[in-house]
GROMACS .gro file of C-alpha atoms in nm:
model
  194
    1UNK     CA    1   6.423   0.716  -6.714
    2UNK     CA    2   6.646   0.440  -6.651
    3UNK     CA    3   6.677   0.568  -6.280
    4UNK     CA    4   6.338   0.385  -6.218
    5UNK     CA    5   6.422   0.078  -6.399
    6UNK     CA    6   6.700   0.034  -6.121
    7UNK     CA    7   6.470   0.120  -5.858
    8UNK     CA    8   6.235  -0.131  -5.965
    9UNK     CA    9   6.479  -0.403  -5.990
   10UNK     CA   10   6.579  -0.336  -5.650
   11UNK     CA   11   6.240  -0.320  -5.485
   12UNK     CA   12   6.229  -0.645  -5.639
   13UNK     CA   13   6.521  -0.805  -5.545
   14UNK     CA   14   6.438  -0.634  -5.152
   15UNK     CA   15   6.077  -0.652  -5.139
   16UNK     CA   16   6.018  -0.297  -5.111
   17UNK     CA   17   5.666  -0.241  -5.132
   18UNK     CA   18   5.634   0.017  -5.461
   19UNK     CA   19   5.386   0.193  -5.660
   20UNK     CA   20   5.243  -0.020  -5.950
   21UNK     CA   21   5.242   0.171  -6.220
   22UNK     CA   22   4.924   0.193  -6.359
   23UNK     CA   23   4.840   0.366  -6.040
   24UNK     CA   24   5.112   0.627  -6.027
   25UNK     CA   25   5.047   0.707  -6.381
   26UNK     CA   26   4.721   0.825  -6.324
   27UNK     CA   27   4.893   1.012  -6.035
   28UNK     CA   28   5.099   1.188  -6.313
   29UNK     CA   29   4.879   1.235  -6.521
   30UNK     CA   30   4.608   1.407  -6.250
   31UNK     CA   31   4.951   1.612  -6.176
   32UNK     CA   32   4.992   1.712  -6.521
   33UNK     CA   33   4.601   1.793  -6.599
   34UNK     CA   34   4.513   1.955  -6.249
   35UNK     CA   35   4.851   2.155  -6.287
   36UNK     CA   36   4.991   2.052  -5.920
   37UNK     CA   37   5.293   2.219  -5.801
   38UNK     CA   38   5.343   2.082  -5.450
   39UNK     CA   39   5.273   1.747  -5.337
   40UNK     CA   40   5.315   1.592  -5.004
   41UNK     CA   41   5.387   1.222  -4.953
   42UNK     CA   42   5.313   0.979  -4.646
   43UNK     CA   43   5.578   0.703  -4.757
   44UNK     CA   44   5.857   0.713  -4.941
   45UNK     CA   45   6.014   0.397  -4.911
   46UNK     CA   46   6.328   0.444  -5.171
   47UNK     CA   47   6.143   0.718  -5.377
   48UNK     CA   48   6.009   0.561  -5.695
   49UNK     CA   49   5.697   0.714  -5.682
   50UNK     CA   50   5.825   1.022  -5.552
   51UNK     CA   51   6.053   1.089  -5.833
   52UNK     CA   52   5.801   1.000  -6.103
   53UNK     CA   53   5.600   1.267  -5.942
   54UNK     CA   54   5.872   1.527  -5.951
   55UNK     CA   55   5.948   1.445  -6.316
   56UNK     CA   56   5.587   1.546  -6.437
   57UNK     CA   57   5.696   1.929  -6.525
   58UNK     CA   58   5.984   2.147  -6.395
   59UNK     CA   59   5.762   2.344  -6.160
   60UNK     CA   60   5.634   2.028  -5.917
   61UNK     CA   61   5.820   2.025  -5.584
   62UNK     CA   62   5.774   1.671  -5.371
   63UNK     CA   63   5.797   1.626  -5.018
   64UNK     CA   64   5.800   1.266  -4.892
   65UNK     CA   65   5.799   1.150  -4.508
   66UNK     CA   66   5.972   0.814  -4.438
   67UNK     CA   67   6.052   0.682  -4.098
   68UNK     CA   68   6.288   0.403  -4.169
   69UNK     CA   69   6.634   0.500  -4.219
   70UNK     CA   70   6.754   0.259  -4.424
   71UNK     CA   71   6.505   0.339  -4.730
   72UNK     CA   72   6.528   0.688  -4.616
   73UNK     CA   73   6.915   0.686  -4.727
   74UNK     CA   74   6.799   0.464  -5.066
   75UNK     CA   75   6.548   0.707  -5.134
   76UNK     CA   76   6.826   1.024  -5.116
   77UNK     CA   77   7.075   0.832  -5.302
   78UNK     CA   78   6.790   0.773  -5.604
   79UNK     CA   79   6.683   1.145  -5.583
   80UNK     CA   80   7.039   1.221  -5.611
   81UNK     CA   81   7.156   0.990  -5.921
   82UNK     CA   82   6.784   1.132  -6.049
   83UNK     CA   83   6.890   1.492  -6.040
   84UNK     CA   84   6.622   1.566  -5.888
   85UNK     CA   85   6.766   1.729  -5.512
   86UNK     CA   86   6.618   2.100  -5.619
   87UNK     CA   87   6.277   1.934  -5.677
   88UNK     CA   88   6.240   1.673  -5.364
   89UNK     CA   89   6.232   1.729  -5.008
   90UNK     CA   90   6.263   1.394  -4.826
   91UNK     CA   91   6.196   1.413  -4.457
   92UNK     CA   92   6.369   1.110  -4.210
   93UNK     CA   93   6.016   1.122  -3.935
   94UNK     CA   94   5.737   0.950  -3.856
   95UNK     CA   95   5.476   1.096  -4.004
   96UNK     CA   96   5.241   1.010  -3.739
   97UNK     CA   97   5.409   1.281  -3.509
   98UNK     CA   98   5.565   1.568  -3.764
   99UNK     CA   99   5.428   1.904  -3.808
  100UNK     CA  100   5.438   2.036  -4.097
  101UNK     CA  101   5.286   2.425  -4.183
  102UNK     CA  102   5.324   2.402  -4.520
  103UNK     CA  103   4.993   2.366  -4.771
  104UNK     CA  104   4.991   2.142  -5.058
  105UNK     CA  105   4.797   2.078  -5.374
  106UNK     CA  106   4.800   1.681  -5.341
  107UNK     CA  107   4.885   1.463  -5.051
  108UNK     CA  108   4.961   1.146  -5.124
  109UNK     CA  109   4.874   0.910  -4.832
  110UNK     CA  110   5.107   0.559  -4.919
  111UNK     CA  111   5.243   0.477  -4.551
  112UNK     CA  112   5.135   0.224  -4.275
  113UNK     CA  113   4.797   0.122  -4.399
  114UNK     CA  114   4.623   0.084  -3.992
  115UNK     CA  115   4.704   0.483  -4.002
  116UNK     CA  116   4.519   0.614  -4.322
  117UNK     CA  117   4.223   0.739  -4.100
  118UNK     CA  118   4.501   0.953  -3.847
  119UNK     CA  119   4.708   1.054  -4.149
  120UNK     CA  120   4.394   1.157  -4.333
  121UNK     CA  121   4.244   1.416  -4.027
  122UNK     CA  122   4.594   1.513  -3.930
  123UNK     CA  123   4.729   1.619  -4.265
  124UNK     CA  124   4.408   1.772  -4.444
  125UNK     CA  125   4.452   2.082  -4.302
  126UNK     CA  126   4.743   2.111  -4.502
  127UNK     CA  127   4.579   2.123  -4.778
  128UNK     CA  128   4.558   2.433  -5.074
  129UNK     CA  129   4.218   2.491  -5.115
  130UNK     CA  130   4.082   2.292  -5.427
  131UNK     CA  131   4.406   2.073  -5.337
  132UNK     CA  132   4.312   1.689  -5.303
  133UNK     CA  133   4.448   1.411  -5.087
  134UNK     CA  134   4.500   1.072  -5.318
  135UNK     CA  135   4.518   0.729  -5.109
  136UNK     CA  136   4.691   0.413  -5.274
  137UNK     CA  137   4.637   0.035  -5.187
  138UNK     CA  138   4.232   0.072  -5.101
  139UNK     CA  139   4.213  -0.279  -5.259
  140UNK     CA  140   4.563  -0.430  -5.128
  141UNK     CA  141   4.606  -0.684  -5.377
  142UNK     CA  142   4.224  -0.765  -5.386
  143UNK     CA  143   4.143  -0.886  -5.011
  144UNK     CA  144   3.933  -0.573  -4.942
  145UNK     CA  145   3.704  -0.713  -5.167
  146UNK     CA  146   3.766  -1.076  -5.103
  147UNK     CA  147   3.905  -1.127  -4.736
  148UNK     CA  148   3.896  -1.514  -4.798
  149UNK     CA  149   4.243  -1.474  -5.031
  150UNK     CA  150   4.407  -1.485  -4.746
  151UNK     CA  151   4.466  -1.688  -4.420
  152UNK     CA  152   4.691  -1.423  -4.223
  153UNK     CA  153   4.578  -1.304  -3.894
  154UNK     CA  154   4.757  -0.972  -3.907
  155UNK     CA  155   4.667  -0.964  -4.317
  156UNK     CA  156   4.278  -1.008  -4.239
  157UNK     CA  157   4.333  -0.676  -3.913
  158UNK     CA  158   4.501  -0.482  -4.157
  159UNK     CA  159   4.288  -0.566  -4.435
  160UNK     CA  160   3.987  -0.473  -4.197
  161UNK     CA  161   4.164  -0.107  -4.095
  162UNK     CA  162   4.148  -0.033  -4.501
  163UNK     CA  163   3.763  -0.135  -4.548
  164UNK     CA  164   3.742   0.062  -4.152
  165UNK     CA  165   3.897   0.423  -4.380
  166UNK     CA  166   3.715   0.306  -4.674
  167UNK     CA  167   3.377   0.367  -4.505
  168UNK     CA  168   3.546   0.665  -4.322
  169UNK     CA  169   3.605   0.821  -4.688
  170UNK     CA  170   3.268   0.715  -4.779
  171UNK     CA  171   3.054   0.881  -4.515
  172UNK     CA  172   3.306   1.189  -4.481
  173UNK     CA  173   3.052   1.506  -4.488
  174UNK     CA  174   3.389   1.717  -4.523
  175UNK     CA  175   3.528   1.589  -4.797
  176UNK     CA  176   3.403   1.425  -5.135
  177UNK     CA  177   3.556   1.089  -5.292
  178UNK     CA  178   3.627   0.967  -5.587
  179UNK     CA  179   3.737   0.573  -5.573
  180UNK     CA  180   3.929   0.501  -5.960
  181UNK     CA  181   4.048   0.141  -6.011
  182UNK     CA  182   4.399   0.202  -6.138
  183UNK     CA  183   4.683  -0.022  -5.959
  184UNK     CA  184   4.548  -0.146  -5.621
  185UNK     CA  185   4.277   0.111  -5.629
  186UNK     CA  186   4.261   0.463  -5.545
  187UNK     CA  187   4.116   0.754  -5.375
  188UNK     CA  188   4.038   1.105  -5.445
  189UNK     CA  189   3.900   1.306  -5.195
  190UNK     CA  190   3.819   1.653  -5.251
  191UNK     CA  191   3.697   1.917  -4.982
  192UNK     CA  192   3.359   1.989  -5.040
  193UNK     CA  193   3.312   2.401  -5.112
  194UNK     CA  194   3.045   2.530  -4.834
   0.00000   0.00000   0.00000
């Protein structure tokens, strides 16, 4: 799809943090296998990921949450030279504060990394039942495993917040997770059946 070829290019040229793709493969791919037809999604900066999601099979319908307007109105213009308006729902709000009643097979969990743990309790119970929420970036470019790569003070807090929900996904008695190293490392966590 030479849609996402242009969207990569720009991310580039922007720095717009996107979805390597050995990660949102396996995204498709669990979409595919697991036969997923809604998935919710806590970032969409200008929609790459979102629209390889939606391009999985014709019956998968994406909603995305993004708060900052400018890759809000990127993200509608890609969805739109994608074709793809019928099958995403993007959503200008900060997903910290929306409500949403809707239920969802996946939730995809890719915004502000110091909020995984609120985005994680506040959006699980929008969940389908044997639906799974999927976090990105648990290694961020290694430093979760090796804080000395960098020197940042505000890298090494954030940093810190991701190893904070990793041990929050860990010891969850709710939920059950899976941690795959695809891309910068990811989570499944599935609801564990009482």
């Amino acid at each position: 799809m030479s849609e996402l070829s242009s969207i990569k290019i720009y991310a580039k040229k922007n720095s717009v943090p996107i979805m390597q793709d050995e990660g949102s493969d396996f995204i498709c791919k669990y979409i595919l296998e697991n036969d997923v037809k809604s998935v919710l999604e806590i970032g969409t900066a200008i929609g790459y990921s979102t629209i390889k999601f939606a391009s999985v099979k014709e019956d998968v319908q994406v909603t995305s949450v993004e708060m900052d307007i400018d890759r809000h109105i990127k993200a509608k213009q890609n969805v739109s030279d994608a074709g793809l308006e019928d099958s995403i729902t993007l959503i200008l709000a900060d997903a910290g504060k929306l409500e949403l009643d809707e239920k969802f097979d996946l939730i995809f969990i890719d915004g502000p990394k110091a909020q995984y743990i609120k985005f994680f309790e506040k959006y699980k119970h929008n969940l389908n039942e044997n639906g799974v929420i999927v976090t990105d970036n648990l290694s961020f470019h290694g430093m979760v495993e090796d804080l000395t790569l960098t020197h940042n003070y505000s890298t090494k807090k954030l940093v810190k917040k991701i190893q904070k929900y990793i041990e929050f996904l860990e010891n969850n008695t709710e939920f059950e997770t899976v941690f795959y190293n695809f891309g910068d490392k990811i989570a499944v966590s599935r609801k564990i059946s009482r």
